[in-house]
Short mmCIF file of C-alpha atoms in Angstrom, two decimals:
data_model
loop_
_atom_site.label_atom_id
_atom_site.label_comp_id
_atom_site.label_asym_id
_atom_site.label_seq_id
_atom_site.Cartn_x
_atom_site.Cartn_y
_atom_site.Cartn_z
CA MET F 1479 0.00 0.00 0.00
CA PHE F 1480 1.21 3.53 -0.65
CA PHE F 1481 -0.05 7.07 -0.55
CA ARG F 1482 0.68 9.40 -3.41
CA VAL F 1483 -0.10 12.93 -4.42
CA ASN F 1484 0.33 13.47 -8.12
CA SER F 1485 -0.16 16.73 -10.03
CA TRP F 1486 -0.08 17.42 -13.74
CA ILE F 1487 2.36 20.14 -14.67
CA ARG F 1488 0.41 22.66 -16.71
CA GLU F 1489 1.67 25.81 -18.38
CA THR F 1490 1.52 27.43 -14.97
CA ASN F 1491 2.65 26.27 -11.56
CA THR F 1492 1.75 22.80 -10.41
CA ARG F 1493 -1.95 22.97 -9.72
CA ALA F 1494 -5.25 21.29 -9.01
CA THR F 1495 -4.87 17.85 -10.46
CA CYS F 1496 -4.15 16.15 -7.21
CA MET F 1497 -4.51 12.43 -6.84
CA LEU F 1498 -4.58 11.37 -3.24
CA LEU F 1499 -4.32 7.66 -3.68
CA ALA F 1500 -3.73 4.52 -1.66
CA VAL F 1501 -3.51 1.05 -3.09
CA TYR F 1502 -5.36 -1.74 -1.41
CA ALA F 1503 -4.67 -2.51 2.19
CA ALA F 1504 -5.14 -5.92 3.68
CA ALA F 1505 -7.74 -4.28 5.90
CA THR F 1506 -9.42 -0.93 6.43
CA PRO F 1507 -11.06 0.87 9.39
CA LEU F 1508 -14.84 0.68 9.44
CA ALA F 1509 -17.28 3.57 9.46
CA ALA F 1510 -20.10 1.67 11.16
CA GLN F 1511 -20.99 -1.76 12.51
CA GLU F 1512 -23.21 -2.56 9.56
CA ALA F 1513 -20.17 -2.19 7.25
CA ALA F 1514 -18.57 -5.34 8.63
CA SER F 1515 -19.82 -7.45 5.74
CA THR F 1516 -18.54 -4.96 3.16
CA LEU F 1517 -15.20 -3.58 4.33
CA PRO F 1518 -12.81 -5.36 6.69
CA ALA F 1519 -11.39 -3.50 9.69
CA THR F 1520 -7.75 -2.59 10.08
CA PHE F 1521 -7.98 -1.67 13.74
CA THR F 1522 -9.91 -3.31 16.54
CA ASN F 1523 -11.51 -0.05 17.66
CA PRO F 1524 -13.13 1.58 14.61
CA PRO F 1525 -15.31 4.67 15.01
CA LEU F 1526 -19.08 4.22 15.17
CA PHE F 1527 -21.51 6.84 13.89
CA TRP F 1528 -25.04 8.00 14.53
CA MET F 1529 -27.14 9.44 11.73
CA PRO F 1530 -30.63 10.94 11.98
CA ASP F 1531 -33.29 9.59 9.65
CA ALA F 1532 -32.85 12.64 7.40
CA GLY F 1533 -29.14 11.89 7.00
CA SER F 1534 -26.32 14.41 7.37
CA GLY F 1535 -28.29 17.19 5.71
CA TRP F 1536 -26.90 19.12 2.76
CA ILE F 1537 -23.37 20.39 3.39
CA ASP F 1538 -22.33 23.35 1.24
CA PHE F 1539 -18.81 23.41 -0.15
CA SER F 1540 -16.79 25.83 -2.23
CA PRO F 1541 -15.44 24.34 -5.46
CA GLN F 1542 -11.71 23.64 -5.16
CA GLY F 1543 -10.59 22.66 -8.60
CA ASN F 1544 -12.62 19.59 -9.43
CA HIS F 1545 -12.39 18.15 -5.93
CA ILE F 1546 -15.14 17.66 -3.36
CA VAL F 1547 -13.86 19.32 -0.17
CA ILE F 1548 -16.43 19.73 2.60
CA PRO F 1549 -16.39 21.33 6.07
CA VAL F 1550 -16.25 18.81 8.94
CA VAL F 1551 -15.57 18.83 12.68
CA LEU F 1552 -12.61 16.77 13.84
CA ASN F 1553 -12.34 16.20 17.59
CA GLY F 1554 -14.39 19.36 18.12
CA HIS F 1555 -12.29 21.50 15.75
CA PRO F 1556 -13.69 22.77 12.41
CA THR F 1557 -11.59 21.75 9.41
CA ARG F 1558 -12.06 20.40 5.89
CA ALA F 1559 -12.23 16.94 4.36
CA LEU F 1560 -11.59 15.57 0.88
CA ILE F 1561 -14.15 13.03 -0.39
CA ASP F 1562 -11.98 10.37 -2.00
CA THR F 1563 -13.26 7.00 -3.22
CA GLY F 1564 -9.71 6.09 -4.24
CA VAL F 1565 -8.71 5.78 -0.58
CA ASP F 1566 -9.48 2.73 1.55
CA GLN F 1567 -8.78 4.61 4.78
CA LEU F 1568 -10.11 7.33 7.04
CA ILE F 1569 -7.14 9.68 7.24
CA VAL F 1570 -6.06 12.54 9.50
CA SER F 1571 -3.17 14.78 8.49
CA LYS F 1572 0.11 14.46 10.35
CA ALA F 1573 0.14 18.26 10.78
CA TYR F 1574 -3.20 18.18 12.61
CA ALA F 1575 -2.07 15.26 14.74
CA ASP F 1576 1.11 17.09 15.72
CA VAL F 1577 -0.61 20.39 16.55
CA HIS F 1578 -3.27 18.66 18.66
CA ARG F 1579 -0.80 16.17 20.16
CA LEU F 1580 -2.67 13.07 19.09
CA PRO F 1581 -0.96 9.86 20.24
CA LEU F 1582 0.66 8.13 17.27
CA THR F 1583 1.66 4.53 16.78
CA PRO F 1584 3.68 3.65 13.64
CA TRP F 1585 2.03 0.74 11.86
CA ALA F 1586 3.30 0.73 8.27
CA LYS F 1587 5.90 2.31 6.03
CA PRO F 1588 4.74 1.57 2.50
CA VAL F 1589 6.84 2.58 -0.49
CA GLY F 1590 5.33 5.25 -2.71
CA SER F 1591 6.42 7.03 -5.87
CA GLY F 1592 8.92 9.07 -3.85
CA GLY F 1593 10.08 6.38 -1.46
CA PRO F 1594 8.74 5.13 1.86
CA ALA F 1595 6.07 7.12 3.72
CA GLN F 1596 5.36 6.57 7.38
CA TYR F 1597 1.83 5.60 8.35
CA TYR F 1598 0.57 5.93 11.90
CA THR F 1599 -2.63 5.08 13.71
CA THR F 1600 -4.23 7.24 16.36
CA PRO F 1601 -7.07 6.09 18.64
CA SER F 1602 -10.22 7.88 19.75
CA VAL F 1603 -10.89 10.18 16.80
CA ALA F 1604 -14.34 11.81 16.50
CA LEU F 1605 -15.50 13.06 13.09
CA ASP F 1606 -18.77 14.97 12.57
CA VAL F 1607 -20.10 15.44 9.03
CA GLY F 1608 -23.11 17.75 9.15
CA ALA F 1609 -25.74 16.07 11.34
CA PHE F 1610 -23.76 12.83 11.09
CA ARG F 1611 -22.13 12.35 14.51
CA THR F 1612 -19.52 10.07 16.04
CA SER F 1613 -21.17 7.97 18.74
CA LYS F 1614 -17.98 6.10 19.61
CA PRO F 1615 -14.56 7.54 18.64
CA GLY F 1616 -12.19 5.14 16.95
CA ALA F 1617 -8.85 4.71 15.23
CA PHE F 1618 -7.85 6.68 12.12
CA THR F 1619 -4.80 6.49 9.89
CA VAL F 1620 -2.40 9.44 10.13
CA VAL F 1621 -0.38 10.43 7.05
CA ASP F 1622 1.56 13.49 5.92
CA LEU F 1623 -0.88 15.43 3.70
CA SER F 1624 1.39 18.43 3.07
CA HIS F 1625 1.66 17.49 -0.61
CA LEU F 1626 -1.97 18.49 -1.08
CA THR F 1627 -1.02 22.14 -0.61
CA GLY F 1628 1.00 22.10 -3.81
CA SER F 1629 -2.12 21.03 -5.69
CA GLY F 1630 -4.30 23.83 -4.35
CA LEU F 1631 -6.00 21.78 -1.63
CA ASN F 1632 -5.11 23.98 1.31
CA GLY F 1633 -6.46 23.37 4.79
CA VAL F 1634 -7.48 19.74 4.24
CA ASP F 1635 -6.92 17.73 7.43
CA VAL F 1636 -9.17 14.74 6.72
CA VAL F 1637 -9.58 12.32 3.83
CA ILE F 1638 -12.89 10.46 3.83
CA GLY F 1639 -12.56 7.20 1.94
CA LEU F 1640 -14.61 4.07 1.39
CA PRO F 1641 -14.78 3.02 5.06
CA LEU F 1642 -17.22 5.89 5.62
CA LEU F 1643 -18.67 6.25 2.12
CA GLY F 1644 -19.21 2.52 1.50
CA PRO F 1645 -21.96 1.71 4.02
CA PHE F 1646 -24.07 4.78 3.18
CA GLU F 1647 -25.74 6.42 0.23
CA TRP F 1648 -24.29 9.79 -0.69
CA GLN F 1649 -24.91 12.58 -3.15
CA VAL F 1650 -22.85 15.31 -4.77
CA ASP F 1651 -24.91 18.18 -6.18
CA GLN F 1652 -22.43 19.96 -8.42
CA ASP F 1653 -25.00 22.53 -9.55
CA HIS F 1654 -25.39 23.87 -6.00
CA HIS F 1655 -22.00 22.77 -4.62
CA ARG F 1656 -23.35 20.62 -1.83
CA PHE F 1657 -22.87 17.10 -0.46
CA ARG F 1658 -24.85 14.81 1.85
CA LEU F 1659 -24.78 11.36 3.43
CA LEU F 1660 -27.94 9.25 3.67
CA LYS F 1661 -28.91 5.83 4.91
CA SER F 1662 -28.55 3.26 2.15
CA GLY F 1663 -31.72 2.99 0.07
CA SER F 1664 -33.02 6.48 0.90
CA ILE F 1665 -33.08 7.42 -2.80
CA PRO F 1666 -33.83 4.58 -5.23
CA VAL F 1667 -31.09 4.09 -7.81
CA SER F 1668 -32.28 0.77 -9.21
CA ASP F 1669 -31.90 2.03 -12.79
CA GLY F 1670 -28.43 3.44 -12.16
CA ILE F 1671 -25.02 2.27 -13.32
CA PRO F 1672 -23.92 -1.02 -11.69
CA ILE F 1673 -21.02 -0.60 -9.24
CA ARG F 1674 -19.25 -3.06 -6.95
CA VAL F 1675 -16.52 -3.37 -4.37
CA GLY F 1676 -13.31 -4.22 -6.16
CA PRO F 1677 -10.31 -6.36 -5.22
CA ASN F 1678 -9.51 -6.68 -1.53
CA ASN F 1679 -12.67 -4.71 -0.68
CA SER F 1680 -10.78 -1.48 -1.30
CA ARG F 1681 -11.97 -0.11 -4.64
CA LEU F 1682 -15.21 1.31 -6.06
CA VAL F 1683 -15.46 -0.37 -9.46
CA THR F 1684 -17.71 -0.24 -12.51
CA ASP F 1685 -17.42 -1.33 -16.15
CA VAL F 1686 -16.93 1.30 -18.84
CA SER F 1687 -16.84 0.94 -22.60
CA ILE F 1688 -13.88 2.13 -24.68
CA ASN F 1689 -14.06 1.66 -28.45
CA GLY F 1690 -16.76 -0.93 -27.85
CA LYS F 1691 -14.66 -2.96 -25.40
CA SER F 1692 -15.74 -3.45 -21.76
CA VAL F 1693 -13.09 -2.31 -19.28
CA SER F 1694 -13.19 -2.74 -15.49
CA SER F 1695 -12.63 0.74 -14.04
CA MET F 1696 -12.12 2.31 -10.62
CA ILE F 1697 -14.21 5.38 -9.77
CA ASP F 1698 -11.87 7.80 -7.98
CA THR F 1699 -13.25 11.12 -6.71
CA GLY F 1700 -9.84 11.99 -5.27
CA SER F 1701 -8.23 12.07 -8.72
CA ASP F 1702 -8.39 15.03 -11.07
CA ASP F 1703 -7.64 12.72 -13.99
CA GLU F 1704 -10.21 12.22 -16.72
CA ILE F 1705 -9.41 8.62 -17.60
CA SER F 1706 -6.25 6.61 -17.00
CA LEU F 1707 -5.71 3.29 -18.75
CA ALA F 1708 -3.45 0.37 -17.96
CA SER F 1709 -1.19 -0.36 -20.91
CA GLU F 1710 -3.00 -3.67 -21.43
CA ALA F 1711 -6.35 -1.85 -21.69
CA ALA F 1712 -4.91 0.65 -24.16
CA GLU F 1713 -3.74 -2.22 -26.35
CA THR F 1714 -7.00 -4.17 -26.04
CA THR F 1715 -9.18 -1.18 -26.89
CA GLY F 1716 -6.93 0.16 -29.65
CA PHE F 1717 -6.44 3.50 -27.91
CA GLU F 1718 -3.83 5.61 -29.71
CA PRO F 1719 -2.48 8.66 -27.86
CA GLN F 1720 -1.45 11.78 -29.77
CA THR F 1721 1.03 13.28 -27.29
CA ASP F 1722 2.32 12.95 -23.73
CA ILE F 1723 2.01 14.88 -20.48
CA ALA F 1724 4.18 15.20 -17.38
CA SER F 1725 3.09 14.98 -13.77
CA ILE F 1726 4.96 15.58 -10.57
CA GLY F 1727 4.69 13.47 -7.45
CA MET F 1728 6.72 12.78 -4.37
CA GLY F 1729 9.29 10.98 -6.52
CA GLY F 1730 9.69 13.70 -9.14
CA ILE F 1731 8.46 14.05 -12.72
CA SER F 1732 6.94 11.20 -14.70
CA VAL F 1733 5.62 11.28 -18.26
CA GLN F 1734 2.54 9.48 -19.59
CA SER F 1735 1.08 9.16 -23.07
CA LEU F 1736 -2.08 11.25 -23.58
CA GLY F 1737 -4.83 11.27 -26.17
CA ARG F 1738 -8.48 11.83 -26.99
CA LEU F 1739 -11.02 9.06 -26.53
CA THR F 1740 -13.48 9.03 -29.42
CA ASP F 1741 -15.74 6.28 -28.05
CA PHE F 1742 -16.14 6.26 -24.27
CA MET F 1743 -19.24 5.30 -22.26
CA ILE F 1744 -20.16 4.96 -18.58
CA GLY F 1745 -23.29 2.85 -18.39
CA THR F 1746 -25.51 4.18 -21.15
CA ARG F 1747 -23.94 7.66 -21.05
CA LYS F 1748 -21.65 8.55 -23.92
CA VAL F 1749 -18.93 10.90 -22.70
CA THR F 1750 -17.61 13.24 -25.38
CA GLY F 1751 -14.39 15.18 -25.37
CA ALA F 1752 -12.69 12.92 -22.80
CA TYR F 1753 -8.95 12.31 -22.71
CA ALA F 1754 -6.97 9.41 -21.33
CA THR F 1755 -3.45 8.77 -20.15
CA ILE F 1756 -1.66 5.42 -20.16
CA GLY F 1757 0.09 3.94 -17.16
CA GLY F 1758 0.30 4.70 -13.46
CA ASN F 1759 -1.74 1.63 -12.50
CA ASP F 1760 0.91 0.16 -10.22
CA TRP F 1761 -1.15 1.17 -7.17
CA TRP F 1762 -4.61 0.08 -8.34
CA GLY F 1763 -4.45 -3.15 -6.34
CA SER F 1764 -5.27 -5.78 -8.94
CA LYS F 1765 -4.91 -6.56 -12.62
CA GLU F 1766 -8.71 -6.84 -12.64
CA ILE F 1767 -8.85 -3.03 -12.66
CA GLN F 1768 -7.75 -1.74 -16.05
CA ALA F 1769 -8.82 1.92 -15.92
CA LEU F 1770 -9.50 4.85 -13.60
CA VAL F 1771 -12.25 7.43 -14.02
CA GLY F 1772 -11.58 10.62 -12.08
CA MET F 1773 -13.19 13.98 -11.45
CA GLY F 1774 -12.06 15.26 -14.83
CA VAL F 1775 -15.06 13.26 -16.14
CA LEU F 1776 -17.28 13.08 -13.04
CA ARG F 1777 -17.25 16.90 -12.63
CA ALA F 1778 -19.84 17.05 -15.42
CA TYR F 1779 -22.47 15.20 -13.36
CA ASN F 1780 -24.52 15.33 -10.19
CA MET F 1781 -23.84 11.99 -8.52
CA THR F 1782 -25.76 9.58 -6.30
CA LEU F 1783 -23.87 6.49 -5.10
CA ASP F 1784 -25.12 3.60 -2.98
CA LEU F 1785 -22.53 0.86 -2.71
CA SER F 1786 -24.86 -1.36 -0.66
CA ALA F 1787 -27.39 -1.17 -3.51
CA ARG F 1788 -24.51 -1.51 -5.98
CA ARG F 1789 -25.72 1.39 -8.08
CA MET F 1790 -24.46 4.83 -9.12
CA MET F 1791 -26.52 7.51 -10.82
CA LEU F 1792 -24.95 10.23 -12.96
CA GLU F 1793 -27.18 13.13 -14.01
CA PRO F 1794 -25.83 15.92 -16.25
CA ARG F 1795 -25.47 19.26 -14.49
CA LEU F 1796 -27.97 22.00 -15.25
CA GLN F 1797 -25.06 24.32 -15.94
CA PRO F 1798 -22.32 22.47 -17.84
CA ALA F 1799 -18.88 22.49 -16.24
CA ALA F 1800 -16.34 24.86 -17.73
CA PRO F 1801 -14.25 23.25 -20.47
CA ILE F 1802 -10.96 21.72 -19.38
CA TYR F 1803 -7.99 23.72 -20.60
CA ARG F 1804 -5.95 22.04 -23.35
CA SER F 1805 -2.46 23.27 -24.09
CA SER F 1806 -1.93 24.71 -27.55
CA SER F 1807 1.82 25.16 -27.06
CA GLY F 1808 3.03 22.00 -25.34
CA VAL F 1809 5.04 23.89 -22.73
CA GLN F 1810 4.73 22.61 -19.17
CA GLY F 1811 6.63 24.43 -16.47
CA PHE F 1812 6.81 26.69 -13.45
CA VAL F 1813 7.03 30.44 -12.98
CA ARG F 1814 9.56 31.50 -10.38
CA ASP F 1815 11.31 34.85 -9.92
CA GLY F 1816 10.33 36.16 -13.34
CA ARG F 1817 11.45 33.02 -15.16
CA TRP F 1818 9.24 30.42 -16.83
CA SER F 1819 11.21 27.20 -16.36
CA ILE F 1820 10.30 24.42 -18.78
CA ALA F 1821 9.82 21.07 -17.04
CA HIS F 1822 8.47 19.13 -20.02
CA VAL F 1823 7.78 19.64 -23.72
CA MET F 1824 4.77 17.67 -24.94
CA ARG F 1825 5.34 15.35 -27.89
CA ASN F 1826 4.21 16.55 -31.36
CA SER F 1827 3.58 20.05 -29.96
CA PRO F 1828 4.48 23.52 -31.27
CA ALA F 1829 7.03 23.76 -28.46
CA ALA F 1830 8.71 20.59 -29.73
CA ALA F 1831 8.72 22.00 -33.27
CA ALA F 1832 10.43 25.12 -31.91
CA SER F 1833 13.17 22.92 -30.35
CA LEU F 1834 12.35 23.96 -26.80
CA LYS F 1835 13.76 21.57 -24.20
CA PRO F 1836 13.27 20.83 -20.49
CA GLY F 1837 15.52 23.06 -18.41
CA VAL F 1838 15.21 26.05 -20.74
CA GLU F 1839 14.06 29.27 -19.04
CA ILE F 1840 11.84 31.90 -20.68
CA CYS F 1841 12.10 35.50 -19.48
CA ALA F 1842 9.59 37.24 -21.79
CA VAL F 1843 6.62 36.47 -24.04
CA ASP F 1844 6.13 38.96 -26.91
CA ASP F 1845 8.43 41.39 -25.03
CA LYS F 1846 6.24 41.14 -21.93
CA PRO F 1847 8.20 40.11 -18.81
CA VAL F 1848 7.18 36.71 -17.44
CA THR F 1849 4.79 36.74 -14.49
CA GLN F 1850 2.27 34.19 -13.29
CA GLU F 1851 -0.52 36.54 -14.37
CA LEU F 1852 0.96 36.76 -17.88
CA ILE F 1853 1.03 32.99 -18.28
CA ASP F 1854 -2.40 32.43 -16.71
CA GLY F 1855 -4.06 35.19 -18.68
CA TYR F 1856 -2.35 36.41 -21.83
CA TRP F 1857 -0.64 33.15 -22.77
CA ARG F 1858 -3.35 30.64 -21.89
CA GLN F 1859 -6.01 32.73 -23.62
CA ALA F 1860 -4.09 33.33 -26.83
CA ALA F 1861 -5.92 32.18 -29.97
CA LEU F 1862 -4.97 29.20 -32.09
CA ALA F 1863 -2.80 29.93 -35.15
CA THR F 1864 -1.27 33.05 -33.55
CA GLN F 1865 2.51 33.46 -33.48
CA HIS F 1866 4.39 34.43 -30.34
CA VAL F 1867 8.02 35.23 -29.63
CA LEU F 1868 9.52 33.61 -26.54
CA LYS F 1869 12.66 35.35 -25.32
CA LEU F 1870 14.85 32.89 -23.50
CA CYS F 1871 16.85 33.94 -20.48
CA ASP F 1872 20.09 33.20 -22.36
CA GLY F 1873 19.28 36.04 -24.77
CA THR F 1874 18.08 33.91 -27.71
CA SER F 1875 14.48 33.72 -28.96
CA ARG F 1876 12.06 31.15 -30.32
CA THR F 1877 8.94 31.77 -32.41
CA ILE F 1878 6.04 29.48 -31.67
CA THR F 1879 2.70 29.08 -33.49
CA LEU F 1880 -0.14 27.86 -31.29
CA ARG F 1881 -2.28 25.00 -32.56
CA SER F 1882 -4.39 22.06 -31.42
CA PHE F 1883 -2.19 18.96 -31.44
CA TYR F 1884 -4.15 16.39 -29.39
#
């Protein structure tokens, strides 16, 4: 098992494409006694919860990228929690544990993309989610969550995974930016998309269709990916990427192939304009799972999930989500101290045609000094087919013509 935060490198600083992920554990803390038949317990003293008949009530949240981050109360202290179906734990941040002097017991040191990460357990944690209350505090996992800050998820001290989400029905209303927990069966979803508990009782799984081929896929609300495919699934479905994209995690930069999916369906819903990467499935827990569907796709829907009923309902939002930005230059990098440092040049891109390379630094765009505002605004909003002069910090220049290349 490992914990990873992974962020795509865009044309600006590393930003909100966090994946807070943990591969399967042999066991996971429970959210309630009735979950015993669904999710095994890691610790002998899991928390128990009380919920009124009306459920938690609607909990308003402010959009934070594509992630679902809600206000919660942790041991009597207000904080925020990430809703993450890719995690088979209930997690408290190490920073919170240190500030509040929670007792910690080391229990695992799994190896992640950047090396080993220490896991702890702490007893007697109380978590309140709206009207949903802890009736008996229990053990949580404690992990360093500081990597979330680099992906724009500031102030998150809790990660709510399947141990709490699995036994209950829950809804995400993207139109009104609100979330709620309900008792299983409160809202019928009999005609929804079939879902199931995946390998080792640690994954939320459904079957999607890619180019007419059925692919077993994990639903991961903690990932800002659109779709990620195992290399075997890419070969089976005939998926052909047009370029590549870099991401940065605890272990540094990694590069994955990237391309448009022309035939992708979840249940009976055809998803248009979706993109997929290849690889990164070393943490998915089983070869049975061949794909991941993240919030890059799910952001377009209001969601109702009931794992006990084995159904998920996706309803298109009343107001469509803003289009996902697609690079027209192929430059991925970071702005620091007036320099735009190139971390990766996307394959088949205008930047590649202009012979730009990782490590090169750009000091001006069209004679305008580099700032974060310049890259976020002027550069990202420039029209296709327009030419721009990039002045490198070594005094040379490159001319680049923006175009769609994937």
